[in-house]
XYZ file of C-alpha atoms in Angstrom:
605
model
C 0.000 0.000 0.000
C 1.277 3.376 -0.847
C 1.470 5.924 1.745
C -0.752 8.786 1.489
C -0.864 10.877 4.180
C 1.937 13.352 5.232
C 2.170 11.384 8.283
C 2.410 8.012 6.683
C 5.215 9.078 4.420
C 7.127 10.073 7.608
C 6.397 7.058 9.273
C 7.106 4.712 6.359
C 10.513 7.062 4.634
C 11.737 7.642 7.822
C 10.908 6.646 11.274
C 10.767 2.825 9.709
C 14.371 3.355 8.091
C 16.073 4.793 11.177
C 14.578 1.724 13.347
C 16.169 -0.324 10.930
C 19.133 1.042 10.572
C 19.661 1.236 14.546
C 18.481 -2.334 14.565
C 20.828 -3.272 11.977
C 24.078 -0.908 13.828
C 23.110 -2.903 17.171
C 22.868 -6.528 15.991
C 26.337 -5.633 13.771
C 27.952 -4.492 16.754
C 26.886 -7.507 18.921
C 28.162 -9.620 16.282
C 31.510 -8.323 16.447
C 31.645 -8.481 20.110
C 30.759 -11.447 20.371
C 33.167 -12.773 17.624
C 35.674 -10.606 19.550
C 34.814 -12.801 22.884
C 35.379 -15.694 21.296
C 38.508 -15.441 20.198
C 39.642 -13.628 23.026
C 38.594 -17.075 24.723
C 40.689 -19.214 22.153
C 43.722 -17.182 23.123
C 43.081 -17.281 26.975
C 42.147 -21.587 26.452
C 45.670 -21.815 24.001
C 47.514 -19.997 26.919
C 45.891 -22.276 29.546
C 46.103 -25.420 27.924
C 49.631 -24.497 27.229
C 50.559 -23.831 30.334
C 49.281 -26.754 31.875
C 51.409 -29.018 28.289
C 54.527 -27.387 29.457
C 53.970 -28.698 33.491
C 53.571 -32.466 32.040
C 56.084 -32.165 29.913
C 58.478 -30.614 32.086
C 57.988 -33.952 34.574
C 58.575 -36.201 31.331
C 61.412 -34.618 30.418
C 64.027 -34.967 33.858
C 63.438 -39.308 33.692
C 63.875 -38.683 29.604
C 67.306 -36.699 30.341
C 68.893 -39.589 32.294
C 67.600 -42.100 30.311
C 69.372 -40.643 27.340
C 72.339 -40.286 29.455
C 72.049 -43.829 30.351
C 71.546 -44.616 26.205
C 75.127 -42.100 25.446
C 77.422 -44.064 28.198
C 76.537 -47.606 27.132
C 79.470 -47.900 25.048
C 81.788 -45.801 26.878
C 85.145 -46.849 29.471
C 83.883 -47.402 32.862
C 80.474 -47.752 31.344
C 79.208 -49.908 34.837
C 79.442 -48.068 37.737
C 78.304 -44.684 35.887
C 75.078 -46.388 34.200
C 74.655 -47.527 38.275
C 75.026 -44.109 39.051
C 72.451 -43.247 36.628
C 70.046 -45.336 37.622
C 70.089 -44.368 40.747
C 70.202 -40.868 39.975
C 66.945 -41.537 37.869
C 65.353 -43.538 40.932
C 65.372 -39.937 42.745
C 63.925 -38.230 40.198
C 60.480 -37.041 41.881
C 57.799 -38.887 40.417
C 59.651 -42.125 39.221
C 57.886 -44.684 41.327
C 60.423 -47.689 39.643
C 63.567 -48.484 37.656
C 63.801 -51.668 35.575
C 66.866 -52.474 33.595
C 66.109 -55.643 31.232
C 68.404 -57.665 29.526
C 67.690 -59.530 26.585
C 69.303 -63.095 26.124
C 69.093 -63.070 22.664
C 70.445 -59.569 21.375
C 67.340 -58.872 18.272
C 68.524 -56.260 15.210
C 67.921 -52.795 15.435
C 65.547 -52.972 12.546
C 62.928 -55.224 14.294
C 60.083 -54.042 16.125
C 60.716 -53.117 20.017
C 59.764 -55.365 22.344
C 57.029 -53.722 24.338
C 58.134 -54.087 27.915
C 55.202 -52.086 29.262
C 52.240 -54.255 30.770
C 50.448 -55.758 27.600
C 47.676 -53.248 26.282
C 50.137 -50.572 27.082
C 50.643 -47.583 24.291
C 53.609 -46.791 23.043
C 54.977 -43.447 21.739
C 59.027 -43.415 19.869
C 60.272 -39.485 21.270
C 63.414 -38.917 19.651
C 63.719 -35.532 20.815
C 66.291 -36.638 23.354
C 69.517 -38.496 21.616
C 68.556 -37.920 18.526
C 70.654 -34.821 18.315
C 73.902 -36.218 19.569
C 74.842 -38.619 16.193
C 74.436 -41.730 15.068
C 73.437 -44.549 17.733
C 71.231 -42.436 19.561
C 67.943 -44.543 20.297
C 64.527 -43.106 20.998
C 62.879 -42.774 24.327
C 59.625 -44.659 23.921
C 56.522 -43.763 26.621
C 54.137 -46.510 27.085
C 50.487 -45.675 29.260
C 49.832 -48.903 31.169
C 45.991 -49.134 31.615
C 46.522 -51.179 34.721
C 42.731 -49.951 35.629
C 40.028 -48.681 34.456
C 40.573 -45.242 32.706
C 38.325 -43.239 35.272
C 39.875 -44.657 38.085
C 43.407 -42.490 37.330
C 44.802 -44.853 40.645
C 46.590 -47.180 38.942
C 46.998 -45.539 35.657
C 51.178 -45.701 34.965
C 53.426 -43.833 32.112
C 56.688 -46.272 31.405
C 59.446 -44.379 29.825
C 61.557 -47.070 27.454
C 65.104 -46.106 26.340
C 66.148 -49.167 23.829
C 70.122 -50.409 25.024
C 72.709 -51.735 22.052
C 75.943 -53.884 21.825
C 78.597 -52.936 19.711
C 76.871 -53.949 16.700
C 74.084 -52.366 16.863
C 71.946 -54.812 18.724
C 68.921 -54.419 20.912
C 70.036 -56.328 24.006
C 68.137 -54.605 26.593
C 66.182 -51.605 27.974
C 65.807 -49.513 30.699
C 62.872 -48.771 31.987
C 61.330 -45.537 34.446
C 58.175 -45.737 35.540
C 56.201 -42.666 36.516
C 52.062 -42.554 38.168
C 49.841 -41.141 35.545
C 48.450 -38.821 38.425
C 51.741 -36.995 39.185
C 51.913 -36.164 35.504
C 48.854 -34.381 35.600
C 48.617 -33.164 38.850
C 48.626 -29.759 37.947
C 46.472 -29.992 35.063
C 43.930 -31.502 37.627
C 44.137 -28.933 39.921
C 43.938 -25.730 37.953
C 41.001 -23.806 38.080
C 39.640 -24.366 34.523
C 40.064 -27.803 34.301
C 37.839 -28.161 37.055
C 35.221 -25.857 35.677
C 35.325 -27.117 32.517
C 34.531 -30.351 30.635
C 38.612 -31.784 29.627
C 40.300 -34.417 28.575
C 43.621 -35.735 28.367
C 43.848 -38.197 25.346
C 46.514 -39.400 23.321
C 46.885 -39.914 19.278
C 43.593 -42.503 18.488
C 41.923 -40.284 20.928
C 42.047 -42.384 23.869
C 40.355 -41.025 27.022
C 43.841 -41.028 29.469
C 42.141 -38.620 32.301
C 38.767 -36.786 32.012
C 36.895 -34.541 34.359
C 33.562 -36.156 33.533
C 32.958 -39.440 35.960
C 30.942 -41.486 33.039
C 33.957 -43.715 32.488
C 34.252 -43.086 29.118
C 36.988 -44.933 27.161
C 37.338 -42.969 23.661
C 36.589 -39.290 22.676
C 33.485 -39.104 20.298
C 32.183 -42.390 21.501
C 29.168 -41.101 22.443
C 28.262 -39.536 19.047
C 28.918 -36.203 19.841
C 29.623 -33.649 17.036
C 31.848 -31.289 19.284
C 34.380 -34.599 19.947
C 34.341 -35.751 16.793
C 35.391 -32.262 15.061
C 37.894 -32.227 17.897
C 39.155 -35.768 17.171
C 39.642 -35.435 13.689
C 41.521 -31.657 14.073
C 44.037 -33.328 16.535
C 45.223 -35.429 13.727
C 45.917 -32.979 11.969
C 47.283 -29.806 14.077
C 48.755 -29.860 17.336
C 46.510 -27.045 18.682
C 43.197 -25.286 17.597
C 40.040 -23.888 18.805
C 36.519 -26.048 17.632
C 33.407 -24.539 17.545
C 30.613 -26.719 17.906
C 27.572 -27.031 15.402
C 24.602 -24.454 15.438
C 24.198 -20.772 15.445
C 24.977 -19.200 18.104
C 27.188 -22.355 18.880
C 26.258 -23.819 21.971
C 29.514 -25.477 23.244
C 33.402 -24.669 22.075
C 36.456 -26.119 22.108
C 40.519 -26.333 22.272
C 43.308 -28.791 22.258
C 47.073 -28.480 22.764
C 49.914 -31.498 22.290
C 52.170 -32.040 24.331
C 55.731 -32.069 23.002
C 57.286 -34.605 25.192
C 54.128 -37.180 25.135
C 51.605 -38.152 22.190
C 48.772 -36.564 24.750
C 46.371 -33.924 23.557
C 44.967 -32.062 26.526
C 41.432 -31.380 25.275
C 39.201 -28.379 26.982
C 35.481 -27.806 26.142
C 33.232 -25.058 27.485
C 29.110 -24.563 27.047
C 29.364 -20.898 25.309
C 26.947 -18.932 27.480
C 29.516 -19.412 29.767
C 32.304 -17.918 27.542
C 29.757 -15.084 26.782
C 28.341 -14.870 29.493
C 29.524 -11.173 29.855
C 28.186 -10.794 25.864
C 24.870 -12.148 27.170
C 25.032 -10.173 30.006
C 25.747 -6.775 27.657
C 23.162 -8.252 25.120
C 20.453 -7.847 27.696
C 21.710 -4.814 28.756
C 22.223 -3.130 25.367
C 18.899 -4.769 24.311
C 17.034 -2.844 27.202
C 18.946 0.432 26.752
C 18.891 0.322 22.948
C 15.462 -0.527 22.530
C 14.309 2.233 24.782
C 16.937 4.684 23.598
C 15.348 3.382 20.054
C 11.706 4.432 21.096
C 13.054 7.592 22.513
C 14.523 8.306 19.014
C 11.711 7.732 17.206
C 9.314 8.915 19.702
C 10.754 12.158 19.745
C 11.264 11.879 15.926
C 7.827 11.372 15.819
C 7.060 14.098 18.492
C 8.910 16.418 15.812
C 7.688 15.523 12.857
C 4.055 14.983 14.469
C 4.295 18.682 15.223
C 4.907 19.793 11.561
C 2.441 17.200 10.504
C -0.412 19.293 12.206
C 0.760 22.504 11.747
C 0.778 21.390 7.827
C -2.431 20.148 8.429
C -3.512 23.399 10.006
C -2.691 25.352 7.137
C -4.292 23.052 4.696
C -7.310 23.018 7.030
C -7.137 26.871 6.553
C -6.500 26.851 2.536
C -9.927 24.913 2.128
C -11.465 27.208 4.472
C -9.883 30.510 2.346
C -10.899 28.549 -0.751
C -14.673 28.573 0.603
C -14.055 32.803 1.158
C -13.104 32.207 5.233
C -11.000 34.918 6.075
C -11.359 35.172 9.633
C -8.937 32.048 10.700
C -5.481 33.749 11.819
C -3.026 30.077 12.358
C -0.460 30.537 15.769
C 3.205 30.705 15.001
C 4.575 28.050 17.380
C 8.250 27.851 15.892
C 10.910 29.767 14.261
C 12.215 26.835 11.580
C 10.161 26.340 7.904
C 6.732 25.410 8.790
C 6.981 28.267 11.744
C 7.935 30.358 8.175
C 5.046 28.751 6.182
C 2.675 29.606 8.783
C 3.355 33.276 8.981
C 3.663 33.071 4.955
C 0.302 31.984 4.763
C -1.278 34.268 7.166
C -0.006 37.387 4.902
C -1.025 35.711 2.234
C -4.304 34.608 3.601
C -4.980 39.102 4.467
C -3.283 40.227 1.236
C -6.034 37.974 -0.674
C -8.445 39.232 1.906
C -7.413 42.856 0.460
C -7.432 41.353 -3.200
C -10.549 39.961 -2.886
C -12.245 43.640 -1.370
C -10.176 44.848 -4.199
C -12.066 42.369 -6.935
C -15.202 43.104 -5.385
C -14.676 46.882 -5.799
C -13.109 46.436 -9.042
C -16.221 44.422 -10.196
C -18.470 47.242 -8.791
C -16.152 49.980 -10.446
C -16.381 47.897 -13.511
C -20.266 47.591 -13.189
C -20.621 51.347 -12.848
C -18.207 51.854 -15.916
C -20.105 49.888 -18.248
C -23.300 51.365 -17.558
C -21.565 54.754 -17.939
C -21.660 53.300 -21.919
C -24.506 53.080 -23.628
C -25.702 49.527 -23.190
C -27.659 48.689 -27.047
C -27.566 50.702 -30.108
C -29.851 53.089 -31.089
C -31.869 54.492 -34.265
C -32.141 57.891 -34.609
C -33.534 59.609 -37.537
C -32.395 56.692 -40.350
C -29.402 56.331 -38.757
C -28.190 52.735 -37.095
C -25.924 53.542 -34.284
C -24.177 50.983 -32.031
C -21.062 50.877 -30.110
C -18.728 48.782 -27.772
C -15.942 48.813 -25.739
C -13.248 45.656 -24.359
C -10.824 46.255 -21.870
C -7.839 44.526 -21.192
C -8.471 44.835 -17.361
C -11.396 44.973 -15.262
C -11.583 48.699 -15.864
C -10.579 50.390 -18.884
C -10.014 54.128 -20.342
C -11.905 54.198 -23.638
C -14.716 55.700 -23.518
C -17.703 55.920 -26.302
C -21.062 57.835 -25.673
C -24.145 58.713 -27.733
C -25.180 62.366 -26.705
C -28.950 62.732 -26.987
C -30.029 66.211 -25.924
C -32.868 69.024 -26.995
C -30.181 71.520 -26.284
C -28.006 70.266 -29.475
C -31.092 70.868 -31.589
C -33.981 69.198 -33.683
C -32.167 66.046 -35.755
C -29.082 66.357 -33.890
C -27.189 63.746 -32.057
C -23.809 63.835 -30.917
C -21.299 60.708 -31.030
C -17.963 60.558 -28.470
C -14.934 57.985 -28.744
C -12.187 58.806 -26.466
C -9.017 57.284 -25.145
C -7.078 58.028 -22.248
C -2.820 56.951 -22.095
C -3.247 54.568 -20.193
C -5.953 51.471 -18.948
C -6.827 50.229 -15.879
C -8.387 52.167 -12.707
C -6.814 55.855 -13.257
C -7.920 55.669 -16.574
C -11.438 55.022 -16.102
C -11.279 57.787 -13.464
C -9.923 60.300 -15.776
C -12.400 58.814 -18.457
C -15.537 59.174 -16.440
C -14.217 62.406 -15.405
C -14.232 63.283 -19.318
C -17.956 61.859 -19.747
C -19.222 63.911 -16.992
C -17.717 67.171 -18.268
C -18.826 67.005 -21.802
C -22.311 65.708 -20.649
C -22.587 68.821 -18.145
C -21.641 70.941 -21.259
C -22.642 69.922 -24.345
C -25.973 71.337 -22.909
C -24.835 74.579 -22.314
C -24.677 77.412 -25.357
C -21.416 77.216 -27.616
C -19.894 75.723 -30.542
C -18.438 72.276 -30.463
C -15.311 73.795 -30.606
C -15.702 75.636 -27.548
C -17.427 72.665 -25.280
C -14.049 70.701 -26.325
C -11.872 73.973 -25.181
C -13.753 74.242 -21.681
C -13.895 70.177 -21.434
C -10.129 70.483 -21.978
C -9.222 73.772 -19.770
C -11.538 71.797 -17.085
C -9.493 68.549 -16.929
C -6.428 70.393 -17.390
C -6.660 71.576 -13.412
C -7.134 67.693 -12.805
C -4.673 66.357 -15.074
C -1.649 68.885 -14.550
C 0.324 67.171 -11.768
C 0.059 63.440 -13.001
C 0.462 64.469 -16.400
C -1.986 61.868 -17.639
C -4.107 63.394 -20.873
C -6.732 61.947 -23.305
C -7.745 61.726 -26.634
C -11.037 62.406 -27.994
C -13.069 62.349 -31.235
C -16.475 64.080 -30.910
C -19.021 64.709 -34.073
C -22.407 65.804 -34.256
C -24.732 64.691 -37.094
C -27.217 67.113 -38.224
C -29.702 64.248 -39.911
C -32.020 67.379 -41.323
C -28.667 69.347 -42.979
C -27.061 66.292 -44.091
C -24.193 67.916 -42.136
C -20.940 66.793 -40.092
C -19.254 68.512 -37.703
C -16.360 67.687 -35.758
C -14.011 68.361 -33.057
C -10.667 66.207 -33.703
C -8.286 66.328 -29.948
C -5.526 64.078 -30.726
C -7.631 61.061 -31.672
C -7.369 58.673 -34.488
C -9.659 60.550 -37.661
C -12.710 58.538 -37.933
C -13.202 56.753 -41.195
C -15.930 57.211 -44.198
C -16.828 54.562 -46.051
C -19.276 55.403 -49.256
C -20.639 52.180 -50.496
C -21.952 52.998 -53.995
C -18.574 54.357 -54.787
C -16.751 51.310 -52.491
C -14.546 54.496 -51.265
C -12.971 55.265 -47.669
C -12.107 58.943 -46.851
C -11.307 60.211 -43.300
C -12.819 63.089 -41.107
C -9.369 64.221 -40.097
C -8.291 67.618 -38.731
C -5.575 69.020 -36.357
C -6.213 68.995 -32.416
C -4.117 68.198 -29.149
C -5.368 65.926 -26.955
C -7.019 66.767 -23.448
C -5.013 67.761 -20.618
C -2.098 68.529 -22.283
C -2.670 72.117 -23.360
C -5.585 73.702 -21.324
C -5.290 77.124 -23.252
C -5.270 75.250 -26.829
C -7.614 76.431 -28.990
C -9.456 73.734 -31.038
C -10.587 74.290 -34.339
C -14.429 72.696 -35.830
C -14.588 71.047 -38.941
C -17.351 70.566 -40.678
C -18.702 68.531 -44.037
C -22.074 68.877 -46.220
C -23.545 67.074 -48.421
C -23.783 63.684 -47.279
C -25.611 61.374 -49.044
C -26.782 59.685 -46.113
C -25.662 56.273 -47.200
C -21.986 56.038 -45.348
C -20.979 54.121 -42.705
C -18.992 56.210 -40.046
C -15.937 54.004 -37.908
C -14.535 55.678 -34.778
C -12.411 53.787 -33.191
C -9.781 53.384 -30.599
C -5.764 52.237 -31.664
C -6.469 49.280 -29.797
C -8.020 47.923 -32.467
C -5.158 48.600 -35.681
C -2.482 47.694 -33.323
C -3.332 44.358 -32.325
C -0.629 42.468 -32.772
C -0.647 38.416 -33.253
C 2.474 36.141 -31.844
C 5.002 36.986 -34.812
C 4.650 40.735 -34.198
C 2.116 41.349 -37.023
C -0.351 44.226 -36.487
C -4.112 44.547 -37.379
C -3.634 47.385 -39.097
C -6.663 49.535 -40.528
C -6.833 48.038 -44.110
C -7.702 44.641 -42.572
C -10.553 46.844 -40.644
C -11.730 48.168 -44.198
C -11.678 45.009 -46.005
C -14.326 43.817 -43.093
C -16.215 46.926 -43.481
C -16.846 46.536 -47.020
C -17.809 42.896 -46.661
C -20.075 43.579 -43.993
C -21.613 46.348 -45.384
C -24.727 45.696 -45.496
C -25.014 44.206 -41.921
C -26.370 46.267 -39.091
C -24.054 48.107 -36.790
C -23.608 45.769 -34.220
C -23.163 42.865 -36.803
C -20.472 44.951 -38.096
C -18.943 45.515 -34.916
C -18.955 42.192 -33.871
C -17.445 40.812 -36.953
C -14.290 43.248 -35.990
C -13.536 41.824 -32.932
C -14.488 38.423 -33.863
C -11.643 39.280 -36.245
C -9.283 40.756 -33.896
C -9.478 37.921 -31.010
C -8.689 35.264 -34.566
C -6.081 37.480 -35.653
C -4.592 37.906 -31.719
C -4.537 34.020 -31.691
C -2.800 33.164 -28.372
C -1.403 37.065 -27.672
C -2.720 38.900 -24.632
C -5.092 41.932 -25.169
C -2.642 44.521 -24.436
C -4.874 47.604 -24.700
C -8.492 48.700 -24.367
C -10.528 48.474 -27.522
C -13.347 50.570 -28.592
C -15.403 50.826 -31.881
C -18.539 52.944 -32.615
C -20.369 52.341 -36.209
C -22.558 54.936 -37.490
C -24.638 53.751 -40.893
C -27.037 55.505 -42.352
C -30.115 54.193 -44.199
């Protein structure tokens, strides 16, 4: 399942890696120290075991010394009374319990096997570590165990140390024999402290139980079947000391072995392993307990953390659906200083600042409102004539302006047409614009020639324009219906265009003027032209329409605006008019409306 939830995500991509990763660093760690342990407890078991070899063999080796010394004077001068003097030299040795010399009547070769002068059943072990170095005619020192009981019983249990005697010739013709107790061998072994806490063994080269700690009476090593003793048995034959580790994971029992050097014995010493780690066992439980809970504090307070950002998060999301649904009131506490204490302020400016956007909209929407019912709202007829105009602004409020001036005080058959511009589009334009509209309205209806209601319009709006330096253009005609008469007031705006259908002709109503606010003391001049025939179609219209530019930089221009006015000729105004911009928005194709358009259509019938 795929986390959803903030809070899920934290708990799966993070709290659950950290556990296992602190999992995984503990169990690692206890691993190694426990490995560590171990061989830490091969060394100390080699050292002990060692220790305990170099006590037996250092009681072997005094009887082995005068024994070869017995071998080296057999041939010499005077041989007699120092061999006598050797044996009894050898008879105080400590630990020799008995000295046998045997003679053989019947001297055998070297070459043939020893005669075993142990007890029968004895085992017998060639050491030529003594002799051997002093030349030819040296003879080993064989040991023989004499299992004069039963191998538990260590009472009678004897070690016979052999030394081989030869004639002149080479000839076996006797032996001498020292006889040692088993238990003085190993009487240290015995009483050192591990070999009485631990399962051991003393066993020689077919793995022959010599001495054990274990009562059982046990004869042979692995005789029982066990796999510890018979990976032990079969690494004595082939190393003279090692550690064993028995079967399983975590092993349950472990072992080591050392040789002597002057006996084939292999002291053997095995150990359960919850004794060797017992202080690893001891730590595990201890580690387990602290690193668990230091663990759960971890995450806990990982969780504590991250729990806290989880609900401030959700706070603020809590809030966006609320803002979405127009709740403004909701103000979210800053309870830290890190990101989310960040976010949280962030969205609390944001949440007032679209608080004041919104009362912005709203009174942009009701300035917008009130703008576009300052425009007349549906064209009109008046005397023949089809009049119809509209206006689209590139922002909620615009500056172009268009009005149809209906008043008695113009005259019978007269009606005035506007179309202005201001520099600029958005809220101060419509101000200045509807600033415009109300002073022409107020006097248009007051005695004077058009020229003269532009001047005052213009000196008027001058007072209001003169520190922002904002101005306006403006096109303003009246149509005399009864005359067949134009006249015309031209203040910096585009000259409306003429189009004669029977003749398929365009001519403009053009003229000199500055536009309004600018100059307050400029004098603007009426024009005026007779003789209409009462068939033309009259275009005022803003430059937002001509330069309207599409994506490769292309502009409208007014020739495309002619070419629609002569194929929509005989459509009504407002056909007419919406043809244009249907036009303009194809022509536009993805570009933004970057200025206010406005186009007023006067055809006569």
């Amino acid at each position: 399942m795929t986390p959803r939830t903030l809070r899920q995500r934290l708990s799966f991509f993070v709290l659950l890696p950290v556990a296992v990763l602190l999992l995984g660093m503990g169990a690692a760690g206890f691993i190694y120290a426990r490995a560590k342990l171990l061989d830490q407890w091969g060394e100390a078991a080699m050292l002990r075991l060692q220790r305990a070899a170099h006590e037996v063999d250092m009681r072997l080796n005094m009887p082995k010394i005068w024994l070869d010394l017995y071998q080296r004077t057999s041939e010499k001068p005077y041989a007699g009374w120092i061999q006598n003097d050797i044996i009894e030299q050898l008879k105080a040795v400590e630990g020799v319990s008995r000295v046998t010399l045997n003679r053989l009547q019947h001297p055998v070769p070297s070459a043939d096997p020893i005669p075993n002068y142990a007890d029968p059943g004895s085992q017998l072990f060639q050491d030529s570590s003594h002799g051997g170095m002093h030349g030819a005619g040296r003879q080993a020192i064989t040991i023989a165990v004499s299992p004069s009981c039963q191998i538990t019983c260590d009472a009678g249990l004897t070690v016979s140390l052999i030394a081989d005697l030869k004639n002149n010739v080479q000839e076996i013709n006797g032996s001498l024999e020292a006889v040692m107790p088993f238990d003085y061998l190993i009487e240290t072994v015995k009483s050192s402290g591990w070999w009485q806490s631990n399962e051991a063994f003393l066993v020689d080269l077919n793995g022959r139980i010599l001495a054990a700690t274990s009562p059982e009476g046990r004869r042979q090593l692995g005789e029982t079947g066990d796999v510890l003793e018979l990976k032990v048995f079969e690494a004595l034959k082939q190393k003279t000391l090692g550690i064993v580790f028995g079967p399983g994971f975590p092993v349950a029992e472990v072992s080591g072995f050392y040789r002597l050097q002057e006996a084939p014995w292999t002291l053997v010493m095995m150990a359960p392993a919850k004794e060797i780690l017992s202080p690893m066992i001891s730590f595990r439980n201890y580690y387990l307990i602290v690193g668990l809970a230091s663990i759960l504090t971890i995450l806990m307070l990982i969780r504590w953390v991250t729990g806290k950002t989880v609900v401030a998060i959700k706070d603020v999301s809590i809030a966006a659906g609320k803002l979405a649904n127009g709740d403004f009131g909701q103000v979210l506490s800053v309870n830290s200083r890190d990101e989310v204490g960040e976010l949280t302020s962030s969205f609390n400016a944001m949440a007032h600042q679209l608080e004041e956007r919104m009362r912005l909209k709203e009174s942009l929407d009701l300035a917008k409102e009130v703008q576009q019912n300052l425009l007349p709202q549906q064209s009109i007829n008046f005397c023949g004539l089809d009049i119809a105009g509209k206006s689209l602004y590139c922002d909620d409020t615009g500056g172009d302006y268009y009005d149809f001036l209906q008043f008695p005080e113009l005259g019978e058959n007269r009606i005035g047409v506007a179309v202005g511009d201001v520099a600029d589009h958005g809220i101060s334009a419509a101000l200045l614009m509807t600033t415009t509209r109300a002073l022409l309205r107020s006097r248009i209806i007051r005695p004077g020639t058009l020229s003269q209601i532009v001047g005052d319009v213009n000196r008027l709006l001058g007072v209001d324009t003169a520190l922002s330096g904002n101005f306006m253009t403006l096109f303003v005609m009246v149509i005399d219906c009864k005359n067949k008469c134009i006249q015309w007031v031209r203040a910096g705006h585009d000259a409306a265009e003429v189009y004669d259908p029977v003749a398929d002709s365009f001519r403009e109503l053009g003229g000199s003027g500055m536009a309004l606010g600018v100059d307050d003391a400029w004098n603007y001049q009426e024009y005026q032209e007779t003789g209409c025939t009462g068939n033309e179609i009259i275009l005022i219209g803003t430059d937002g329409i001509w330069e309207t530019e599409n994506p490769m930089g292309e502009r409208f221009g007014k020739e495309r605006l002619r070419r629609i006015i002569r194929q929509w000729s005989r459509s009504s105004s407002s056909d007419m008019i919406d043809a244009v911009l249907s036009a303009i928005t194809d022509f536009r194709q993805t570009s933004v409306q970057a200025d206010d358009i406005t186009l007023v259509v006067v055809k006569g019938g």
